[in-house]
Amino acid sequence: MFIVEETIAGPEAAQIPKQRGEPLLDTAVRYAEERHWDVFPGAWLEVVDRTQRCSCGDGGCSAPGAHPARDDWATQATGSATVARRMWSKQPTASILLPTGRTFDAIDVPESAGFLALARMERMELTLGPVTCTPDRRMHFFVLPGAAAKVPDLVRALGWPSASLDLVALGEGSYVAAPPTRFGSRGAVQWACRPTPANRWLPDVEELISPLAYACGRDR
């Protein structure tokens, strides 16, 4: 089981409970071993002149310590726990990144819309997959692969011009940062809905798109 605190989904939640401490290496191995997710190490945080900076060397990095460290990251991603252990042993503080378009796609929405959608989904008794919340106030809903190709048509079918909503489907060629990856001094990625045996089988995006689109429309 993942070593995380229970979380409270819903717009009333003041904050998501913190994840308990666990080395990034062990967490990356758990994702590969227990969830069969591909993982790859990203950038990491360094202290330079008493200032925390991204290993990429860009002083204005928009996601310090939470982005790929190399251009060929897609070929580096692995579902092998043994390979993951070896990669993080070389750089134990590297962020944990998960490529989308393989074992899952992710629906990226603003945090405020995400919590509203979670509340509606609970009332609708929908089965959710894991959901992350990032320090830049975004939420990622894990769904079955193939969502990126479906979302534009699904949104239009609900009466929304796809460009009018702050809702993006991340598929092949994209990635998400996994807990407990840190975004510089802004904090760590955390679970809004943690991985459990019950949500090992992910929902299809068609099951979640209506409450997500509604929430994003309300959030405009």
mmCIF file of N, CA and C in Angstrom, residues 4-58:
data_model
loop_
_atom_site.group_PDB
_atom_site.id
_atom_site.type_symbol
_atom_site.label_atom_id
_atom_site.label_comp_id
_atom_site.label_asym_id
_atom_site.label_seq_id
_atom_site.Cartn_x
_atom_site.Cartn_y
_atom_site.Cartn_z
ATOM 1 N N VAL A 4 0.432 7.069 2.469
ATOM 2 C CA VAL A 4 -0.137 8.402 2.321
ATOM 3 C C VAL A 4 -1.240 8.573 3.344
ATOM 4 N N GLU A 5 -1.542 9.829 3.631
ATOM 5 C CA GLU A 5 -2.663 10.124 4.518
ATOM 6 C C GLU A 5 -3.956 10.043 3.718
ATOM 7 N N GLU A 6 -5.041 9.757 4.376
ATOM 8 C CA GLU A 6 -6.343 9.850 3.725
ATOM 9 C C GLU A 6 -6.571 11.301 3.327
ATOM 10 N N THR A 7 -7.303 11.501 2.230
ATOM 11 C CA THR A 7 -7.573 12.859 1.781
ATOM 12 C C THR A 7 -9.070 13.096 1.783
ATOM 13 N N ILE A 8 -9.450 14.340 1.843
ATOM 14 C CA ILE A 8 -10.853 14.715 1.842
ATOM 15 C C ILE A 8 -11.135 15.436 0.539
ATOM 16 N N ALA A 9 -11.930 14.836 -0.319
ATOM 17 C CA ALA A 9 -12.252 15.447 -1.596
ATOM 18 C C ALA A 9 -13.418 16.405 -1.427
ATOM 19 N N GLY A 10 -13.339 17.530 -2.147
ATOM 20 C CA GLY A 10 -14.451 18.463 -2.107
ATOM 21 C C GLY A 10 -13.961 19.881 -2.018
ATOM 22 N N PRO A 11 -14.751 20.846 -2.474
ATOM 23 C CA PRO A 11 -14.340 22.241 -2.498
ATOM 24 C C PRO A 11 -14.150 22.826 -1.115
ATOM 25 N N GLU A 12 -14.720 22.173 -0.079
ATOM 26 C CA GLU A 12 -14.591 22.733 1.262
ATOM 27 C C GLU A 12 -13.247 22.402 1.897
ATOM 28 N N ALA A 13 -12.488 21.463 1.304
ATOM 29 C CA ALA A 13 -11.219 21.050 1.904
ATOM 30 C C ALA A 13 -10.229 22.197 1.887
ATOM 31 N N ALA A 14 -9.737 22.598 3.053
ATOM 32 C CA ALA A 14 -8.802 23.715 3.129
ATOM 33 C C ALA A 14 -7.470 23.349 2.507
ATOM 34 N N GLN A 15 -7.028 22.130 2.725
ATOM 35 C CA GLN A 15 -5.794 21.690 2.110
ATOM 36 C C GLN A 15 -5.777 20.165 2.076
ATOM 37 N N ILE A 16 -4.930 19.651 1.221
ATOM 38 C CA ILE A 16 -4.803 18.206 1.129
ATOM 39 C C ILE A 16 -3.796 17.758 2.178
ATOM 40 N N PRO A 17 -4.115 16.769 3.005
ATOM 41 C CA PRO A 17 -3.167 16.311 4.019
ATOM 42 C C PRO A 17 -1.831 15.932 3.407
ATOM 43 N N LYS A 18 -0.775 16.162 4.157
ATOM 44 C CA LYS A 18 0.569 15.914 3.660
ATOM 45 C C LYS A 18 0.867 14.426 3.572
ATOM 46 N N GLN A 19 1.690 14.081 2.581
ATOM 47 C CA GLN A 19 2.149 12.705 2.453
ATOM 48 C C GLN A 19 3.270 12.464 3.452
ATOM 49 N N ARG A 20 3.266 11.291 4.061
ATOM 50 C CA ARG A 20 4.320 10.968 4.999
ATOM 51 C C ARG A 20 5.636 10.784 4.272
ATOM 52 N N GLY A 21 6.728 11.037 4.984
ATOM 53 C CA GLY A 21 8.040 10.975 4.374
ATOM 54 C C GLY A 21 8.409 9.579 3.906
ATOM 55 N N GLU A 22 8.919 9.484 2.702
ATOM 56 C CA GLU A 22 9.423 8.243 2.147
ATOM 57 C C GLU A 22 10.428 8.636 1.072
ATOM 58 N N PRO A 23 11.597 7.998 0.995
ATOM 59 C CA PRO A 23 12.573 8.348 -0.038
ATOM 60 C C PRO A 23 11.950 8.283 -1.430
ATOM 61 N N LEU A 24 12.354 9.199 -2.293
ATOM 62 C CA LEU A 24 11.835 9.222 -3.649
ATOM 63 C C LEU A 24 12.113 7.900 -4.368
ATOM 64 N N LEU A 25 13.263 7.317 -4.110
ATOM 65 C CA LEU A 25 13.611 6.044 -4.732
ATOM 66 C C LEU A 25 12.558 4.989 -4.397
ATOM 67 N N ASP A 26 12.221 4.860 -3.122
ATOM 68 C CA ASP A 26 11.249 3.851 -2.707
ATOM 69 C C ASP A 26 9.874 4.112 -3.321
ATOM 70 N N THR A 27 9.502 5.386 -3.393
ATOM 71 C CA THR A 27 8.190 5.717 -3.957
ATOM 72 C C THR A 27 8.143 5.403 -5.445
ATOM 73 N N ALA A 28 9.205 5.756 -6.172
ATOM 74 C CA ALA A 28 9.258 5.456 -7.604
ATOM 75 C C ALA A 28 9.161 3.953 -7.852
ATOM 76 N N VAL A 29 9.862 3.182 -7.040
ATOM 77 C CA VAL A 29 9.820 1.728 -7.174
ATOM 78 C C VAL A 29 8.413 1.206 -6.896
ATOM 79 N N ARG A 30 7.737 1.774 -5.896
ATOM 80 C CA ARG A 30 6.366 1.347 -5.586
ATOM 81 C C ARG A 30 5.421 1.605 -6.756
ATOM 82 N N TYR A 31 5.560 2.771 -7.405
ATOM 83 C CA TYR A 31 4.692 3.072 -8.546
ATOM 84 C C TYR A 31 4.869 2.031 -9.643
ATOM 85 N N ALA A 32 6.120 1.661 -9.922
ATOM 86 C CA ALA A 32 6.389 0.674 -10.966
ATOM 87 C C ALA A 32 5.947 -0.722 -10.539
ATOM 88 N N GLU A 33 6.200 -1.049 -9.284
ATOM 89 C CA GLU A 33 5.969 -2.405 -8.798
ATOM 90 C C GLU A 33 4.499 -2.678 -8.499
ATOM 91 N N GLU A 34 3.830 -1.713 -7.846
ATOM 92 C CA GLU A 34 2.466 -1.947 -7.375
ATOM 93 C C GLU A 34 1.389 -1.470 -8.346
ATOM 94 N N ARG A 35 1.675 -0.388 -9.090
ATOM 95 C CA ARG A 35 0.673 0.126 -10.024
ATOM 96 C C ARG A 35 1.009 -0.187 -11.475
ATOM 97 N N HIS A 36 2.223 -0.671 -11.724
ATOM 98 C CA HIS A 36 2.684 -0.954 -13.086
ATOM 99 C C HIS A 36 2.698 0.304 -13.949
ATOM 100 N N TRP A 37 2.995 1.441 -13.304
ATOM 101 C CA TRP A 37 3.159 2.694 -14.038
ATOM 102 C C TRP A 37 4.602 2.837 -14.501
ATOM 103 N N ASP A 38 4.789 3.355 -15.722
ATOM 104 C CA ASP A 38 6.126 3.740 -16.146
ATOM 105 C C ASP A 38 6.543 4.977 -15.362
ATOM 106 N N VAL A 39 7.811 5.044 -15.003
ATOM 107 C CA VAL A 39 8.350 6.183 -14.263
ATOM 108 C C VAL A 39 9.662 6.603 -14.896
ATOM 109 N N PHE A 40 10.028 7.866 -14.699
ATOM 110 C CA PHE A 40 11.365 8.295 -15.092
ATOM 111 C C PHE A 40 11.791 9.462 -14.202
ATOM 112 N N PRO A 41 13.098 9.545 -13.907
ATOM 113 C CA PRO A 41 13.583 10.617 -13.038
ATOM 114 C C PRO A 41 13.695 11.928 -13.799
ATOM 115 N N GLY A 42 13.231 12.990 -13.170
ATOM 116 C CA GLY A 42 13.321 14.305 -13.788
ATOM 117 C C GLY A 42 14.399 15.151 -13.144
ATOM 118 N N ALA A 43 14.218 16.451 -13.224
ATOM 119 C CA ALA A 43 15.157 17.392 -12.611
ATOM 120 C C ALA A 43 15.062 17.269 -11.095
ATOM 121 N N TRP A 44 15.966 17.945 -10.405
ATOM 122 C CA TRP A 44 15.972 17.930 -8.948
ATOM 123 C C TRP A 44 16.350 19.305 -8.437
ATOM 124 N N LEU A 45 16.219 19.501 -7.147
ATOM 125 C CA LEU A 45 16.510 20.795 -6.543
ATOM 126 C C LEU A 45 17.913 20.791 -5.943
ATOM 127 N N GLU A 46 18.610 21.901 -6.137
ATOM 128 C CA GLU A 46 19.948 22.087 -5.589
ATOM 129 C C GLU A 46 19.994 23.374 -4.797
ATOM 130 N N VAL A 47 20.859 23.441 -3.821
ATOM 131 C CA VAL A 47 21.054 24.671 -3.057
ATOM 132 C C VAL A 47 22.331 25.336 -3.552
ATOM 133 N N VAL A 48 22.204 26.527 -4.128
ATOM 134 C CA VAL A 48 23.331 27.294 -4.650
ATOM 135 C C VAL A 48 23.343 28.650 -3.966
ATOM 136 N N ASP A 49 24.420 28.955 -3.266
ATOM 137 C CA ASP A 49 24.515 30.216 -2.512
ATOM 138 C C ASP A 49 23.316 30.395 -1.589
ATOM 139 N N ARG A 50 22.958 29.313 -0.906
ATOM 140 C CA ARG A 50 21.856 29.290 0.051
ATOM 141 C C ARG A 50 20.491 29.494 -0.597
ATOM 142 N N THR A 51 20.444 29.376 -1.909
ATOM 143 C CA THR A 51 19.184 29.519 -2.640
ATOM 144 C C THR A 51 18.845 28.213 -3.334
ATOM 145 N N GLN A 52 17.590 27.779 -3.221
ATOM 146 C CA GLN A 52 17.150 26.539 -3.847
ATOM 147 C C GLN A 52 16.868 26.782 -5.329
ATOM 148 N N ARG A 53 17.543 26.013 -6.178
ATOM 149 C CA ARG A 53 17.382 26.183 -7.615
ATOM 150 C C ARG A 53 17.192 24.838 -8.292
ATOM 151 N N CYS A 54 16.651 24.908 -9.517
ATOM 152 C CA CYS A 54 16.447 23.706 -10.303
ATOM 153 C C CYS A 54 17.773 23.244 -10.889
ATOM 154 N N SER A 55 17.949 21.950 -10.995
ATOM 155 C CA SER A 55 19.181 21.395 -11.543
ATOM 156 C C SER A 55 19.396 21.765 -13.005
ATOM 157 N N CYS A 56 18.344 22.252 -13.699
ATOM 158 C CA CYS A 56 18.493 22.635 -15.106
ATOM 159 C C CYS A 56 19.321 23.899 -15.271
ATOM 160 N N GLY A 57 19.509 24.652 -14.185
ATOM 161 C CA GLY A 57 20.327 25.851 -14.240
ATOM 162 C C GLY A 57 19.592 27.111 -14.662
ATOM 163 N N ASP A 58 18.315 26.986 -14.991
ATOM 164 C CA ASP A 58 17.517 28.148 -15.396
ATOM 165 C C ASP A 58 16.975 28.841 -14.152
#
